Coordinates of C-alpha atoms in Angstrom, one line a residue:
M1 CA 6.3 -44.1 19.8
S2 CA 6.9 -44.9 16.2
N3 CA 3.6 -43.4 15.2
Q4 CA 4.4 -40.2 17.1
Q5 CA 7.8 -40.0 15.3
D6 CA 6.0 -40.4 12.0
D7 CA 3.6 -37.6 12.9
L8 CA 6.5 -35.3 13.7
S9 CA 8.4 -36.2 10.6
A10 CA 5.4 -35.4 8.5
L11 CA 5.0 -32.1 10.3
L12 CA 8.6 -31.1 9.6
K13 CA 8.5 -32.3 6.0
D14 CA 5.5 -30.3 5.1
S15 CA 6.9 -27.1 6.7
G16 CA 10.4 -27.4 5.2
E17 CA 11.9 -26.6 8.6
T18 CA 14.3 -28.7 10.7
T19 CA 12.8 -28.0 14.1
I20 CA 9.3 -27.9 15.5
E21 CA 9.8 -24.4 16.7
G22 CA 10.8 -23.2 13.3
A23 CA 7.9 -25.1 11.7
M24 CA 5.4 -23.5 14.1
A25 CA 6.8 -20.0 13.6
K26 CA 6.6 -20.4 9.8
A27 CA 3.1 -21.8 10.0
E28 CA 1.8 -18.9 12.2
A29 CA 3.2 -16.4 9.7
A30 CA 1.6 -18.3 6.8
V31 CA -1.8 -18.4 8.5
N32 CA -1.7 -14.7 9.4
S33 CA -0.8 -13.8 5.9
L34 CA -4.2 -14.9 4.5
D35 CA -5.8 -11.9 6.2
S36 CA -2.9 -9.5 6.9
V37 CA -1.1 -9.3 3.5
T38 CA -2.6 -6.5 1.5
L39 CA -2.8 -6.2 -2.3
N40 CA -3.6 -2.8 -3.9
I41 CA -4.3 -2.9 -7.6
A42 CA -4.5 0.4 -9.5
L43 CA -6.5 0.7 -12.8
T44 CA -6.2 3.9 -14.8
G45 CA -7.4 4.9 -18.2
E46 CA -9.8 7.3 -20.0
S47 CA -13.4 7.5 -19.1
G48 CA -15.3 4.8 -20.8
A49 CA -12.3 2.5 -21.2
G50 CA -13.9 -0.2 -19.2
K51 CA -12.1 0.1 -15.9
S52 CA -15.2 -0.2 -13.7
S53 CA -16.3 -3.3 -15.6
L54 CA -12.9 -4.9 -15.1
I55 CA -12.9 -4.0 -11.4
N56 CA -16.2 -5.6 -11.0
A57 CA -15.2 -8.7 -13.0
M58 CA -12.0 -9.2 -11.0
R59 CA -14.1 -9.1 -7.8
G60 CA -16.8 -11.4 -9.1
L61 CA -19.5 -8.7 -9.0
Q62 CA -21.9 -7.2 -11.5
E63 CA -23.6 -3.9 -11.4
P64 CA -25.9 -3.1 -9.6
E65 CA -24.8 -5.5 -6.9
E66 CA -23.9 -4.0 -3.6
G67 CA -20.3 -2.8 -3.6
S68 CA -20.0 -2.9 -7.4
A69 CA -18.3 0.0 -9.3
P70 CA -20.7 2.1 -11.4
T71 CA -20.2 1.5 -15.1
D72 CA -22.0 4.6 -16.5
V73 CA -19.9 5.6 -19.5
N74 CA -20.7 9.3 -18.8
E75 CA -19.2 9.1 -15.3
C76 CA -15.7 10.4 -15.0
T77 CA -13.5 9.4 -12.1
M78 CA -12.3 12.6 -10.4
V79 CA -10.5 11.1 -7.4
P80 CA -8.9 7.7 -6.7
T81 CA -11.8 5.5 -5.6
K82 CA -11.3 2.2 -3.7
Y83 CA -13.3 -1.0 -4.2
P84 CA -12.5 -3.6 -1.6
H85 CA -13.0 -7.3 -2.5
P86 CA -16.4 -8.5 -1.1
T87 CA -14.9 -11.4 0.8
M88 CA -11.2 -10.5 1.1
P89 CA -11.1 -6.9 2.3
N90 CA -7.3 -7.0 2.3
V91 CA -7.5 -6.9 -1.6
I92 CA -8.5 -3.5 -2.9
L93 CA -8.9 -2.4 -6.5
W94 CA -8.5 1.3 -7.2
D95 CA -10.2 3.3 -10.0
L96 CA -7.8 6.1 -10.8
P97 CA -8.6 9.3 -12.8
G98 CA -7.4 9.2 -16.3
I99 CA -4.0 10.9 -16.8
G100 CA -4.4 14.4 -18.2
T101 CA -8.0 14.9 -16.9
G102 CA -9.1 17.6 -14.4
L103 CA -6.4 18.2 -11.8
F104 CA -4.4 15.1 -12.8
K105 CA -1.9 16.5 -15.3
P106 CA 0.8 14.3 -16.8
D107 CA 3.7 16.1 -15.1
N108 CA 2.5 15.2 -11.5
Y109 CA 0.0 12.5 -12.1
L110 CA 1.7 9.7 -10.1
E111 CA 2.3 12.0 -7.1
K112 CA -1.4 13.1 -7.2
V113 CA -2.7 9.6 -7.1
K114 CA -0.1 8.5 -4.5
Y115 CA 1.6 5.9 -6.6
Q116 CA 3.5 4.4 -3.7
N117 CA 0.3 3.0 -2.3
Y118 CA -0.2 0.5 -5.2
D119 CA 1.4 -2.9 -5.9
F120 CA 1.1 -2.4 -9.6
F121 CA -0.8 -0.5 -12.3
I122 CA -3.1 -1.7 -15.0
I123 CA -3.4 0.8 -17.9
V124 CA -6.8 0.2 -19.6
S125 CA -7.8 1.4 -23.1
A126 CA -10.8 0.5 -25.3
S127 CA -9.0 1.5 -28.4
R128 CA -5.4 2.5 -29.1
F129 CA -3.0 3.4 -26.4
K130 CA -2.2 7.1 -26.6
A131 CA 0.7 9.5 -25.8
N132 CA -0.5 10.0 -22.2
D133 CA -0.6 6.2 -21.7
L134 CA 3.0 5.9 -22.9
M135 CA 4.1 8.8 -20.8
L136 CA 2.4 7.3 -17.7
A137 CA 4.1 3.9 -18.3
K138 CA 7.5 5.6 -18.5
E139 CA 6.9 7.4 -15.2
I140 CA 5.7 4.2 -13.5
K141 CA 8.8 2.4 -14.7
E142 CA 11.0 5.2 -13.3
K143 CA 9.3 4.7 -9.9
K144 CA 10.2 1.0 -10.1
K145 CA 6.6 -0.1 -10.2
N146 CA 5.1 -2.7 -12.6
F147 CA 2.5 -1.8 -15.2
Y148 CA 0.4 -3.8 -17.6
F149 CA -1.4 -2.7 -20.7
V150 CA -4.9 -4.0 -21.1
R151 CA -7.0 -3.6 -24.2
S152 CA -10.6 -3.9 -23.0
K153 CA -13.9 -4.6 -24.7
T154 CA -12.2 -7.0 -27.2
D155 CA -15.4 -9.0 -27.6
N156 CA -17.1 -6.0 -29.1
D157 CA -14.5 -5.7 -31.9
V158 CA -14.6 -9.5 -32.5
T159 CA -18.4 -9.5 -32.9
Q160 CA -18.5 -6.4 -35.1
N161 CA -15.8 -7.8 -37.4
E162 CA -17.4 -11.2 -37.6
R163 CA -20.4 -9.6 -39.1
K164 CA -18.1 -8.3 -41.8
G165 CA -16.7 -11.8 -42.4
V166 CA -13.5 -11.2 -40.5
K167 CA -12.4 -14.2 -38.4
E168 CA -11.6 -13.8 -34.7
E169 CA -7.9 -14.6 -35.0
E170 CA -7.5 -11.9 -37.6
T171 CA -9.2 -9.3 -35.5
L172 CA -7.1 -10.1 -32.5
R173 CA -3.9 -9.9 -34.5
K174 CA -4.8 -6.5 -35.8
I175 CA -5.8 -5.2 -32.4
R176 CA -2.6 -6.4 -30.9
E177 CA -0.4 -5.0 -33.7
N178 CA -2.1 -1.6 -33.5
C179 CA -1.7 -1.4 -29.7
V180 CA 2.0 -2.5 -29.8
A181 CA 2.8 -0.1 -32.5
N182 CA 1.9 2.8 -30.3
L183 CA 4.0 1.5 -27.5
K184 CA 7.2 0.6 -29.4
E185 CA 9.2 3.1 -27.4
L186 CA 8.8 0.9 -24.4
G187 CA 10.3 -2.2 -26.0
P188 CA 7.4 -2.8 -26.7
P189 CA 5.7 -4.4 -23.7
P190 CA 3.0 -7.1 -24.0
V191 CA -0.6 -6.0 -24.4
F192 CA -3.3 -8.2 -22.9
L193 CA -6.6 -8.4 -24.8
I194 CA -9.6 -9.0 -22.5
T195 CA -13.3 -8.7 -22.0
A196 CA -14.8 -8.1 -18.6
N197 CA -17.9 -10.0 -19.8
D198 CA -15.9 -13.3 -19.8
L199 CA -12.5 -13.5 -18.2
Q200 CA -12.0 -17.0 -19.7
R201 CA -11.8 -15.5 -23.2
F202 CA -8.7 -14.0 -24.8
D203 CA -5.7 -13.0 -22.6
F204 CA -6.9 -12.7 -19.0
E205 CA -5.2 -16.0 -18.0
K206 CA -1.9 -14.6 -19.5
L207 CA -2.4 -11.4 -17.6
R208 CA -2.9 -13.2 -14.3
D209 CA 0.2 -15.4 -15.0
N210 CA 2.3 -12.3 -15.5
L211 CA 0.9 -10.6 -12.3
E212 CA 1.7 -13.7 -10.2
K213 CA 5.2 -14.0 -11.7
D214 CA 6.0 -10.4 -10.8
L215 CA 4.4 -10.3 -7.3
P216 CA 6.3 -11.4 -4.2
E217 CA 5.3 -14.9 -3.1
N218 CA 3.1 -13.9 -0.2
K219 CA 1.0 -11.8 -2.5
R220 CA 0.6 -14.3 -5.3
N221 CA -1.8 -16.5 -3.3
V222 CA -3.8 -13.4 -2.2
L223 CA -4.3 -12.5 -5.9
L224 CA -5.2 -16.0 -6.9
L225 CA -7.7 -16.6 -4.1
S226 CA -9.4 -13.3 -4.6
L227 CA -10.2 -13.8 -8.3
P228 CA -13.5 -15.5 -9.3
V229 CA -13.5 -19.0 -10.6
Y230 CA -13.6 -18.3 -14.3
S231 CA -12.1 -21.5 -15.7
K232 CA -11.2 -25.1 -14.6
E233 CA -7.5 -24.1 -14.7
C234 CA -8.2 -21.3 -12.2
L235 CA -10.1 -23.6 -9.9
D236 CA -7.3 -26.2 -10.0
Q237 CA -4.8 -23.6 -9.1
K238 CA -6.9 -22.4 -6.2
Y239 CA -7.3 -26.0 -5.0
N240 CA -3.5 -26.6 -5.1
A241 CA -3.0 -23.3 -3.2
F242 CA -5.4 -24.3 -0.5
K243 CA -3.9 -27.8 -0.2
I244 CA -0.4 -26.3 0.2
T245 CA -1.6 -23.8 2.8
A246 CA -3.4 -26.5 4.8
W247 CA -0.1 -27.6 6.4
A248 CA 0.2 -24.2 8.0
V249 CA -3.2 -24.3 9.6
A250 CA -2.5 -27.9 10.8
I251 CA 0.9 -26.9 12.3
A252 CA -0.6 -23.8 13.9
S253 CA -3.1 -26.0 15.6
G254 CA -0.3 -28.2 16.8
A255 CA 1.3 -25.2 18.6
I256 CA -1.9 -24.8 20.5
A257 CA -1.9 -28.5 21.3
T258 CA 1.2 -28.1 23.4
A259 CA -0.7 -26.0 25.9
P260 CA -1.4 -28.1 29.0
V261 CA -5.1 -27.0 29.3
P262 CA -7.5 -29.8 28.5
G263 CA -10.1 -28.7 25.8
M264 CA -8.1 -25.7 24.7
S265 CA -6.5 -27.4 21.7
L266 CA -9.8 -28.8 20.3
A267 CA -11.6 -25.4 20.6
C268 CA -8.8 -23.6 18.8
D269 CA -8.5 -26.3 16.2
V270 CA -12.1 -25.9 15.3
T271 CA -11.9 -22.2 15.0
M272 CA -8.9 -22.3 12.7
V273 CA -10.3 -25.0 10.5
V274 CA -13.7 -23.3 10.1
A275 CA -12.0 -20.0 9.2
F276 CA -9.8 -21.7 6.6
L277 CA -12.6 -23.6 5.0
T278 CA -14.8 -20.5 4.9
K279 CA -12.1 -18.8 2.8
C280 CA -12.1 -21.9 0.5
Y281 CA -15.9 -21.8 0.3
F282 CA -16.0 -18.2 -0.9
S283 CA -12.9 -18.5 -3.1
F284 CA -14.4 -21.5 -4.9
G285 CA -17.6 -19.6 -5.5
L286 CA -19.8 -22.0 -3.5
N287 CA -21.6 -19.3 -1.4
D288 CA -25.3 -18.8 -2.1
E289 CA -24.9 -15.4 -3.9
S290 CA -22.3 -16.9 -6.4
L291 CA -24.3 -20.0 -7.0
Q292 CA -27.5 -18.0 -7.7
K293 CA -25.7 -15.9 -10.3
I294 CA -24.2 -18.8 -12.1
S295 CA -27.5 -20.8 -11.9
K296 CA -29.3 -17.9 -13.6
L297 CA -26.7 -17.7 -16.4
A298 CA -26.7 -21.5 -16.9
G299 CA -30.4 -22.0 -16.4
K300 CA -29.8 -24.8 -13.9
P301 CA -30.6 -25.0 -10.2
M302 CA -27.1 -25.4 -8.9
L303 CA -27.7 -24.0 -5.4
E304 CA -30.0 -27.0 -4.5
I305 CA -27.6 -29.5 -6.0
V306 CA -24.4 -28.2 -4.4
R307 CA -26.2 -27.9 -1.0
E308 CA -26.4 -31.7 -1.0
S309 CA -22.8 -31.6 0.1
L310 CA -22.7 -31.8 3.9
V311 CA -19.7 -29.5 4.0
V312 CA -21.2 -26.9 1.7
K313 CA -24.5 -27.0 3.7
A314 CA -22.7 -26.7 7.0
L315 CA -20.7 -23.7 5.8
A316 CA -23.9 -22.0 4.4
D317 CA -25.8 -22.7 7.7
D318 CA -22.8 -21.7 9.9
S319 CA -22.9 -25.2 11.5
L320 CA -19.5 -26.5 10.3
A321 CA -18.0 -26.1 13.8
T322 CA -20.1 -28.9 15.1
T323 CA -19.1 -31.3 12.3
I324 CA -15.4 -30.5 12.7
A325 CA -15.6 -30.8 16.5
T326 CA -16.9 -34.4 16.1
K327 CA -14.0 -35.3 13.7
L328 CA -11.4 -33.8 16.0
S329 CA -12.7 -34.9 19.3
A330 CA -11.1 -38.3 19.3
A331 CA -7.7 -36.9 18.6
G332 CA -8.4 -34.2 21.2
V333 CA -8.5 -36.7 24.0
A334 CA -5.1 -38.0 23.0
E335 CA -3.7 -34.5 22.7
S336 CA -4.9 -33.6 26.1
M337 CA -3.2 -36.6 27.7
C338 CA 0.1 -36.0 25.9
S339 CA 0.1 -32.3 26.7
L340 CA 0.0 -33.1 30.4
V341 CA 3.4 -34.9 30.1
P342 CA 6.3 -32.4 30.3
G343 CA 8.7 -32.0 27.4
A344 CA 8.2 -34.9 25.0
G345 CA 4.4 -35.0 25.8
S346 CA 3.9 -31.6 24.4
T347 CA 5.9 -32.5 21.3
A348 CA 3.8 -35.6 20.8
A349 CA 0.6 -33.6 21.2
A350 CA 1.7 -31.2 18.5
G351 CA 2.3 -34.1 16.1
I352 CA -1.0 -35.7 16.8
S353 CA -2.9 -32.4 16.3
F354 CA -1.0 -31.7 13.1
V355 CA -1.7 -35.0 11.4
T356 CA -5.4 -35.1 12.5
T357 CA -6.2 -31.5 11.5
R358 CA -4.4 -31.8 8.2
S359 CA -6.4 -34.9 7.4
V360 CA -9.7 -33.2 8.2
L361 CA -8.7 -30.1 6.2
L362 CA -7.6 -32.0 3.1
E363 CA -10.7 -34.1 3.1
M364 CA -13.0 -31.1 3.3
V365 CA -11.1 -29.0 0.8
K366 CA -11.3 -31.9 -1.6
E367 CA -15.0 -32.1 -1.2
L368 CA -15.4 -28.3 -1.8
Y369 CA -13.2 -28.6 -4.8
S370 CA -15.4 -31.5 -6.2
E371 CA -18.5 -29.4 -5.7
A372 CA -17.0 -26.3 -7.4
K373 CA -15.8 -28.5 -10.3
K374 CA -19.3 -29.9 -10.6
V375 CA -20.6 -26.3 -10.9
L376 CA -18.2 -25.5 -13.7
E377 CA -19.2 -28.6 -15.6
M378 CA -22.9 -27.8 -15.3
A379 CA -22.2 -24.3 -16.5
G380 CA -20.2 -25.5 -19.4
V381 CA -17.1 -23.7 -18.3
E382 CA -13.8 -25.2 -19.6

């Protein structure tokens, strides 16, 4: 009995609720939010500003990969164009026409692009921000939406100036000062210097921190998990997010464990765990496509090395369900016996399922994290 009480205490502690019913309801909402919470990111700026390259970088794609945004500098976006995330379709990046182009005049730009559909705006420029950019920011602010100024292609400026003997720090300072000077009417707001060629360089980390700070809690994780792993810090944050979310999957499986149908709990536990770990697998960049790309860049055969992990191999081969079923089967017998006992038996079944499933989840998430960390180390990413 004491073990069952410990299980239930752990369940309630992780959920932050005082009752099992409250914990299960909260868990169900958290699990559903992984797929149901949408995030629409709008990028706007003049043709050639680097919007398409940034859209691809934030989705972990490169042209001409399937689903990538075309980066032809001669191509001008004439209508809002959506680019869903390749593994998280609830995250969509929108390439908007530049303000003042074609039918998108400054006086009705936001209405034309249907501003209400986007969570926030990123205003992109490859040089100085201009009058139209300033006008757009003011309009967005009036509509009570958030906006962020991004100075793209910063690496090009740094490289060109280094050839002239100008240090990187001096180039970045001048770029920032020039951008901010044109936006002084707005406060001025911060300007983030980035390059789509390497999100780890310059200010992308600061941009992401600001986005997360301004987003509602349920959308912060969606943003974090959708971004490619571009640094060890990013990987660590993803890992922590998955560890925290694991309690919800474990508790949701406990809700199923209360059903007095032998075998039902185990089958549903496996389905939930596989779905959760599959999200982790893609978010950590351990799928074959991601590994092949980073292997090519680093000149090292990472795919073969990472596939030595049983969890990674099972996910790649769609055989993880069998592995998990074996791990959960022993607990499944105990759950089935408890769930046949009215009242307290169902509660005990939920507790057993929670502790067992959480243990399996955390063990496998840790293994996936270790493999992703190994990939970054081999690629020389800090």
